Coordinates of C-alpha atoms and ligand atoms in Angstrom, one line a residue:
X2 CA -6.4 -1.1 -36.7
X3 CA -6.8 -4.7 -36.3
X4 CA -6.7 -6.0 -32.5
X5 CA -6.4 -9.6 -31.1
X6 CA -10.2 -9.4 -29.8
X7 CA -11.6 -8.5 -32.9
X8 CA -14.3 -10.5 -33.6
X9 CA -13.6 -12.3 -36.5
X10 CA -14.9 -15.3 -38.9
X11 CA -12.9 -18.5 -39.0
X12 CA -13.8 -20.3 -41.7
X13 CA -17.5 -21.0 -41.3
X14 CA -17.0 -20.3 -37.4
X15 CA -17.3 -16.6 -35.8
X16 CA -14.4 -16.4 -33.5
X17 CA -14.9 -13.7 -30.1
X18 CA -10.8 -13.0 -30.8
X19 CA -8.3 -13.8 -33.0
X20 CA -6.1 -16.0 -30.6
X21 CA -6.5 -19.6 -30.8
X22 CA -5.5 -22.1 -27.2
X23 CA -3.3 -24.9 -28.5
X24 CA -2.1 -28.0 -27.3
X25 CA -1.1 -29.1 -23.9
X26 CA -1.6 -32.4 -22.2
X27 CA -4.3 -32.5 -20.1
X28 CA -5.2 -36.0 -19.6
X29 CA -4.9 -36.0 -15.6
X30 CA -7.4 -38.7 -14.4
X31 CA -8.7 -39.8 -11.4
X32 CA -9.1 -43.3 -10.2
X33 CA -11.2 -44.8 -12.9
X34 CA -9.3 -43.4 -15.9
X35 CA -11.7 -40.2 -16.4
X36 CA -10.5 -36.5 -16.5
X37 CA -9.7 -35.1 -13.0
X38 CA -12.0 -32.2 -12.1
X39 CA -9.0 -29.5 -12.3
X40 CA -9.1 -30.5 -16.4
X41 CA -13.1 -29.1 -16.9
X42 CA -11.8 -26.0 -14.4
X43 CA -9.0 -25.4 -16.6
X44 CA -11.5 -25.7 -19.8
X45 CA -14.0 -23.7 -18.3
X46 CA -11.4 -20.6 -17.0
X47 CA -9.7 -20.8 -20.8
X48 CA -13.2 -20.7 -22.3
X49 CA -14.9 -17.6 -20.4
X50 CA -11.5 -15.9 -20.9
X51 CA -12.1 -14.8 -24.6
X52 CA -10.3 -17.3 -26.6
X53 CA -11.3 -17.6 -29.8
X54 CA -10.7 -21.1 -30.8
X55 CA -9.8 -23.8 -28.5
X56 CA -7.5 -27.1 -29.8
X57 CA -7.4 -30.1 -27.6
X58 CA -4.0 -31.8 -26.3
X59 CA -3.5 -34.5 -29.1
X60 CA -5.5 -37.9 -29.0
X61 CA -3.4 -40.6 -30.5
X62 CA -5.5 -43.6 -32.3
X63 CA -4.8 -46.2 -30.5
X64 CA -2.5 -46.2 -26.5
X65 CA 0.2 -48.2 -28.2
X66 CA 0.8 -44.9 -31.0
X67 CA 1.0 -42.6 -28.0
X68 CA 3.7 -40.0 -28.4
X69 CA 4.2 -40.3 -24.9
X70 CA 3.6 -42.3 -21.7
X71 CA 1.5 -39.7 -20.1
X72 CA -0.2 -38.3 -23.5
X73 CA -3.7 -39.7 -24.3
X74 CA -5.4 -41.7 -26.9
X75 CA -9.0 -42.0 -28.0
X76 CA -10.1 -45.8 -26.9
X77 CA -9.9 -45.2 -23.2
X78 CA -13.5 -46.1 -21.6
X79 CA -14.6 -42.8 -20.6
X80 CA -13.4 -40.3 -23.8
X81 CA -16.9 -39.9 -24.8
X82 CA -18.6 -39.0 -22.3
X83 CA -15.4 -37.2 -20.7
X84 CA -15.5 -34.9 -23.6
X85 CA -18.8 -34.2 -24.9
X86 CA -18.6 -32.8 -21.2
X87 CA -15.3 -30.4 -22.4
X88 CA -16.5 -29.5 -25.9
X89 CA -20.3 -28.6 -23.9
X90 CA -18.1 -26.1 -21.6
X91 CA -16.9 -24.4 -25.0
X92 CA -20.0 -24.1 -26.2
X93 CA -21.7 -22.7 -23.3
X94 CA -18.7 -19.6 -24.1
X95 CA -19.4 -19.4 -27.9
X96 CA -15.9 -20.8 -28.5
X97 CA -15.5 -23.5 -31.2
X98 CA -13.2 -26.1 -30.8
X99 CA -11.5 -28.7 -32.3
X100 CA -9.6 -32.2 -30.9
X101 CA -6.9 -33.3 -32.2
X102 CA -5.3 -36.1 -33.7
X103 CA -1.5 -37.2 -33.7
X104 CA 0.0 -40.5 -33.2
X105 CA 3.6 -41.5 -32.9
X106 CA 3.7 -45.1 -34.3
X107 CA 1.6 -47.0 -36.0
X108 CA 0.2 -50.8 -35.7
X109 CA -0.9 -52.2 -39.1
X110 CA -1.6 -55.5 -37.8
X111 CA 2.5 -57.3 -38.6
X112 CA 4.4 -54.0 -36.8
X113 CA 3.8 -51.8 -34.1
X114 CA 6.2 -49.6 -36.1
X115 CA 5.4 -49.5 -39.3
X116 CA 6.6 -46.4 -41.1
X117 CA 5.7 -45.0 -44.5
X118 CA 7.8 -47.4 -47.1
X119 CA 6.7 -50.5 -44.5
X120 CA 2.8 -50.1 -45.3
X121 CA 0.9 -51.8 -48.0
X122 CA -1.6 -50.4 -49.9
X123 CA -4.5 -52.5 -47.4
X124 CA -2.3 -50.8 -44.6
X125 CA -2.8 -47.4 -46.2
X126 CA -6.7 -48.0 -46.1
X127 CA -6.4 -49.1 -42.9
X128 CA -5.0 -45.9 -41.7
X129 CA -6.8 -43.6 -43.5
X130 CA -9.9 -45.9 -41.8
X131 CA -9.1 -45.1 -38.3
X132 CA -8.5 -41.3 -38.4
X133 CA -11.9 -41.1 -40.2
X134 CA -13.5 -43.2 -37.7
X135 CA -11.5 -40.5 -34.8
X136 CA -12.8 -38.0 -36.6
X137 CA -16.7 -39.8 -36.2
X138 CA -15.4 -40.0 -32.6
X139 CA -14.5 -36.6 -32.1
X140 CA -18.3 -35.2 -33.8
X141 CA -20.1 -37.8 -31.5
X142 CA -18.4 -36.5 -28.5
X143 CA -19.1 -32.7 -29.4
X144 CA -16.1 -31.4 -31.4
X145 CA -16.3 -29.0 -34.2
X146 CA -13.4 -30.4 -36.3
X147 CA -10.2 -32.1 -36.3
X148 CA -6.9 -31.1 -36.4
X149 CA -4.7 -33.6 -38.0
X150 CA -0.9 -33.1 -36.4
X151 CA 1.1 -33.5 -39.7
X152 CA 3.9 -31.7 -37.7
X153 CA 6.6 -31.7 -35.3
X154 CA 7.7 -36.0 -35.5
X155 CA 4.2 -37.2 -35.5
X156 CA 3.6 -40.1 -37.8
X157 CA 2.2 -38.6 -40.7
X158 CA 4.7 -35.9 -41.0
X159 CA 7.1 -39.0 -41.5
X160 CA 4.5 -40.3 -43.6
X161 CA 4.8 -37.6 -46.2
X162 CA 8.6 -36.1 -45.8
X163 CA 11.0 -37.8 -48.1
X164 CA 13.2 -38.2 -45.6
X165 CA 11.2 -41.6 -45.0
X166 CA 9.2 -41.8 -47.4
X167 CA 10.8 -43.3 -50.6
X168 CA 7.8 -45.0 -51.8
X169 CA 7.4 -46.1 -55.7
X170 CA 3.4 -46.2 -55.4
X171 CA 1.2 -43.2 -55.6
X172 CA 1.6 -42.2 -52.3
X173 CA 5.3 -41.7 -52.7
X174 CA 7.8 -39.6 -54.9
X175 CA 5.9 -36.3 -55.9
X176 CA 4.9 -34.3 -52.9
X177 CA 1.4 -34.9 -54.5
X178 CA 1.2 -38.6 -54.0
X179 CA 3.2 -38.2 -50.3
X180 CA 0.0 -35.9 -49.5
X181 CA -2.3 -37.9 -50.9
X182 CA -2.7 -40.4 -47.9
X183 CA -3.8 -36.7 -46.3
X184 CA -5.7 -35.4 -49.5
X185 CA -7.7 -38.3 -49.6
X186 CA -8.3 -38.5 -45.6
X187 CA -10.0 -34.7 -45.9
X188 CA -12.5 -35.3 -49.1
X189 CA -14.2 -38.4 -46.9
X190 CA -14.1 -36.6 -43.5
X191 CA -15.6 -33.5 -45.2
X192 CA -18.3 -35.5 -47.4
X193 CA -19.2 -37.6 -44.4
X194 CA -19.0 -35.7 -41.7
X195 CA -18.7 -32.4 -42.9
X196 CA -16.4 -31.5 -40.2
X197 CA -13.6 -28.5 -40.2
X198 CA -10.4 -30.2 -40.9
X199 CA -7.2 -28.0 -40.0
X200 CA -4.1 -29.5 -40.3
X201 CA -1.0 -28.8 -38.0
X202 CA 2.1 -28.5 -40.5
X203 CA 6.3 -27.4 -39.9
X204 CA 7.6 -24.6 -41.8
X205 CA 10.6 -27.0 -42.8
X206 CA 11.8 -30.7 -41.2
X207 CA 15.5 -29.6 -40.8
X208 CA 16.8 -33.0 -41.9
X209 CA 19.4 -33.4 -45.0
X210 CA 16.6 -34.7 -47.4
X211 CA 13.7 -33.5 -45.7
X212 CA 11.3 -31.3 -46.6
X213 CA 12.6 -28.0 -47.4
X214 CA 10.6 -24.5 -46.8
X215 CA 9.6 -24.3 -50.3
X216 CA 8.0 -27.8 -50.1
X217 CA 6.2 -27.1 -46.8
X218 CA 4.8 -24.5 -48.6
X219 CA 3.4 -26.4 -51.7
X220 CA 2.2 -28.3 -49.6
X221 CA 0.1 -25.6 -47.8
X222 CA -1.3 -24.7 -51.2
X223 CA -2.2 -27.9 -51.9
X224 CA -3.7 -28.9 -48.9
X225 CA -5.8 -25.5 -49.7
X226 CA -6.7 -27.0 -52.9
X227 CA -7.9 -30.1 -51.5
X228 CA -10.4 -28.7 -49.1
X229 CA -8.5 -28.5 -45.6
X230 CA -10.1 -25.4 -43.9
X231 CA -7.4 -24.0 -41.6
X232 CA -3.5 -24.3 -41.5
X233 CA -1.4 -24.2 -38.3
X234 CA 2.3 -23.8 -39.2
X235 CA 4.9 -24.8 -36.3
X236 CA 8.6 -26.0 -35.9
X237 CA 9.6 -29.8 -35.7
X238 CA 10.2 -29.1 -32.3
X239 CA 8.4 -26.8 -29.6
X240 CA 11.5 -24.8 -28.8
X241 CA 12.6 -22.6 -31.6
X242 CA 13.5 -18.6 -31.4
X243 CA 12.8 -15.8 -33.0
X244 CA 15.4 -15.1 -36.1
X245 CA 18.2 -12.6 -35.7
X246 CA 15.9 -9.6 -36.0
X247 CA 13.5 -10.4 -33.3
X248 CA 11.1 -11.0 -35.8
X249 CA 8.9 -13.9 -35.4
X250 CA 10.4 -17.0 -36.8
X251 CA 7.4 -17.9 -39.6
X252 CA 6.1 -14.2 -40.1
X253 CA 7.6 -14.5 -43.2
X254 CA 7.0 -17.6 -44.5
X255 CA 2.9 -17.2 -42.9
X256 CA 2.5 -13.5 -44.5
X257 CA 3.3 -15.1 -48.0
X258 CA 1.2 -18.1 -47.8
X259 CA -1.9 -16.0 -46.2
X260 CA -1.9 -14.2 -50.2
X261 CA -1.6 -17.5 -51.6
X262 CA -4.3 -19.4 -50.0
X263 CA -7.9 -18.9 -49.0
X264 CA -8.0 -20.5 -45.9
X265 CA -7.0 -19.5 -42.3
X266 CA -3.6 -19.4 -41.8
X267 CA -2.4 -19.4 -38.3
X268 CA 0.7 -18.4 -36.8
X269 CA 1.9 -19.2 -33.5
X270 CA 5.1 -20.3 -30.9
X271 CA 6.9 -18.2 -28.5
X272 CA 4.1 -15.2 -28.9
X273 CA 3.9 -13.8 -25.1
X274 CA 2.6 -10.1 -25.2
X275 CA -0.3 -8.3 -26.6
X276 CA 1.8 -5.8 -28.6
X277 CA 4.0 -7.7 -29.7
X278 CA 0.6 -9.5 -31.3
X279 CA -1.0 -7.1 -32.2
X280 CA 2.2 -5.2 -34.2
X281 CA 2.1 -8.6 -36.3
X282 CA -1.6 -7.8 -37.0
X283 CA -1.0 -4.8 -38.1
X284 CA 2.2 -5.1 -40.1
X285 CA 1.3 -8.2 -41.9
X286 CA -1.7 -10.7 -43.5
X287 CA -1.3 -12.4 -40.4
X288 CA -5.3 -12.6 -38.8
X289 CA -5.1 -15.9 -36.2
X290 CA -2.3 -16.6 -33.6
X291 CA -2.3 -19.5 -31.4
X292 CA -0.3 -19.5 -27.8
X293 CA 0.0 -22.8 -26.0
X294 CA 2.3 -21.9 -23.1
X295 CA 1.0 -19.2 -21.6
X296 CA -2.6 -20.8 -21.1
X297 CA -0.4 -22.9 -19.3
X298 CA 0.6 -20.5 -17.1
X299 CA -2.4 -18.7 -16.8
X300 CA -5.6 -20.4 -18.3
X301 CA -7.4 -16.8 -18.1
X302 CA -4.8 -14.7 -19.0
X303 CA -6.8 -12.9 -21.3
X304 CA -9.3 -11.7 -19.2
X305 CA -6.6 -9.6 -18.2
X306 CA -5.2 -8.6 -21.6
X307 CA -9.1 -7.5 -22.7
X308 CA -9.4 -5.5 -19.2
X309 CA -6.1 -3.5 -19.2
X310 CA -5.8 -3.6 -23.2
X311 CA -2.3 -5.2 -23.2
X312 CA -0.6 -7.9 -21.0
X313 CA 2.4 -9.9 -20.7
X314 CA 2.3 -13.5 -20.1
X315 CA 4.1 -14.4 -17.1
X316 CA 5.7 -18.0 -18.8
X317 CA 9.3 -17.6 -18.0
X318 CA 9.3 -20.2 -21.3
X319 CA 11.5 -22.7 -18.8
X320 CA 9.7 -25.6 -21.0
X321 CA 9.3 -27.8 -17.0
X322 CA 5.8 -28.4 -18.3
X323 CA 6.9 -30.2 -21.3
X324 CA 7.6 -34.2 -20.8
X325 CA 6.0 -34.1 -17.4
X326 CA 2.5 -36.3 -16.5
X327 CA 0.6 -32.9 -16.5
X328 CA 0.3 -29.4 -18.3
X329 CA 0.6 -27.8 -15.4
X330 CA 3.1 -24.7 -14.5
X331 CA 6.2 -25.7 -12.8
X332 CA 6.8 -22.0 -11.9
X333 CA 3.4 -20.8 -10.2
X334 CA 1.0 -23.1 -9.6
Ligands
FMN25 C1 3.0 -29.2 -22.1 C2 3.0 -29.1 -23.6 C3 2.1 -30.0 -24.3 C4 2.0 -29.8 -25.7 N1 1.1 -30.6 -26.3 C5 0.9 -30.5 -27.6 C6 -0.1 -31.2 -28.3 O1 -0.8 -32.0 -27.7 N2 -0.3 -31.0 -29.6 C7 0.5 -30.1 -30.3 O2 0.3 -30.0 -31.5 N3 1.4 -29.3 -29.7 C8 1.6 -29.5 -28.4 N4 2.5 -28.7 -27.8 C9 3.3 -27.7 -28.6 C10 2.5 -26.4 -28.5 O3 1.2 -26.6 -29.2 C11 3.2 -25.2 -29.2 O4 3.5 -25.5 -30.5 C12 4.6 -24.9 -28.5 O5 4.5 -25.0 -27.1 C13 5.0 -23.5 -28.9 O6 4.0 -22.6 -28.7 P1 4.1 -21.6 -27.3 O7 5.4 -20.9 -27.4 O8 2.9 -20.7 -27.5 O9 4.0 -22.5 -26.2 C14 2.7 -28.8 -26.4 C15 3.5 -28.0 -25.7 C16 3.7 -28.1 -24.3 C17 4.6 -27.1 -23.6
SF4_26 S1 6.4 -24.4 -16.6 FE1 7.7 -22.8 -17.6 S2 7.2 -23.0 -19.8 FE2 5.6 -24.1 -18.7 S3 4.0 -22.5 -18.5 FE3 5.2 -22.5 -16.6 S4 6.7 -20.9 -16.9 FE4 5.9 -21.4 -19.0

């Protein structure tokens, strides 16, 4: 019987459970724009808790490509030094983790907005420049690996959904050249830094013209082919349900990719007991699931899960800590 602490391996990483921390904003500073001591807390009660893998609350490239006013970016004076002290309280709890990277807009240098037909080939370069360079940013400040957010609106799911992408280059038309901004990103950051490079992905965009399940999906396998090392699937938007039979919205579509790929695959939204997980485990290929509201409610839940060997998260799912300056819970804290 497989169980969510299982010790498992993650790629090249050895997890202490199979539940993954993601997302959240967490930049809360104090006066002189570094991280309020409440965030290293919060890092240091998730970390000890038994979490396998943590993923940081995006870092957008530059603060005019936030996502949002109170969401963070990487140039701010003190990200260094802020977390090399975060990805050292990880460490100290065996518990790998990864920042990630997901920006809204993009500058190249004639428009703060310029979206995937508006770029020129120099602009492409440019792009792919910077999230390398985050990437060297993230590894000098401690991180195991980046997770590139190609999901939810971000600007590289725009990048390569057809929706807005009608490109006549090579990095538009096929769904091969609209990944290969992203193709191309992995093969430097893995030969130069050798980092683990997950990337954040929707099942589906929704739109008329979008990209359809059975694209997302190709481009899963390709992103497999091309060296990414993990896969997070999501929703274009945090609030989705589970389907008509209560089953989890991507079991399906995760429990088919899992036997077509050879990377971790992992599945996550809305999951909010331990039976509940640990069913999926063990009526599926599913081996990783991430939660993101719950450590929200309670960054140590699973200390309590692990001691009474199942749990219920106490996140009513109200969604008052999404859009607000903080990640904290509206309900109980
Ligand atoms: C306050 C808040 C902040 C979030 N920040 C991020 C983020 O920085 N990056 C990201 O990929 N997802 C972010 N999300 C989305 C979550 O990662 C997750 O996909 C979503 O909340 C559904 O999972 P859950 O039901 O376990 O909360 C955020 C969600 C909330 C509520
Ligand atoms: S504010 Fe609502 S959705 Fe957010 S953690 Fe608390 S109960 Fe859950």
């Amino acid at each position: 019987m497989k169980d969510i602490f299982d010790k498992v391996e993650f790629g090249k990483f050895k997890l202490k459970s199979r539940v993954i921390r993601t997302g959240g904003w967490e930049r809360e500073t104090e006066s002189g724009g570094f991280l309020s001591p409440a965030i290293f807390d919060r890092y240091e009660n998730i970390s000890k808790s038994g979490v396998g893998l943590i993923v940081s609350e995006m870092f957008a490239l530059d603060p005019k490509d936030r996502f949002y006013p109170y969401s963070t970016n990487m140039n701010y004076r003190g990200f260094i030094k802020d977390y090399k002290q975060i990805t050292g309280i990880a460490h100290e709890f065996d518990v790998p983790i990864l920042g990630q990277l997901a920006f809204f807009f993009y500058d190249d240098g004639d428009n703060q907005k310029a979206e995937a037909n508006d770029l020129t080939k120099e602009g492409i370069r440019r792009l792919q420049a910077e999230v390398i360079m985050a990437a060297k940013k993230l590894s000098f400040a401690g991180f195991d690996g980046i997770q590139i957010n190609m999901a939810h609106n971000f600007y590289l799911s725009r990048f390569v959904n057809p929706y807005f992408n009608q490109r006549k280059d090579k990095y538009g038309g096929s769904t091969e050249n609209r990944l290969r901004i992203i193709c191309e990103i992995i093969k430097v950051i893995k030969k130069t830094i050798g980092f683990h490079v997950s990337i954040r992905i929707n099942t589906e965009d929704g739109r008329k013209g979008g990209i359809t399940p059975e694209e997302s999906f190709k481009m899963c396998k390709i992103l497999a082919e091309n060296d990414a090392d993990s896969i997070q699937i999501t929703a274009r938007t945090i609030s989705f349900k589970l389907n008509d039979s209560k089953k989890h919205a991507f079991l399906d579509y995760a429990d088919k990719l899992i036997n077509e790929v050879n990377i971790p695959i992992i599945l996550g939204g809305t999951l909010r007991d331990m039976e509940t997980m640990n069913n999926i485990l063990n009526t599926s290929n599913v081996e990783f699931m991430s939660l993101a509201k719950p450590f929200v409610a309670q960054a140590d839940f699973l200390c309590d899960w692990k001691r009474d060997g199942k749990g219920v998260s106490r996140c009513k799912g109200c969604n008052n800590c999404y859009s607000k300056k903080s990640s904290k819970c509206y309900q109980f804290d």
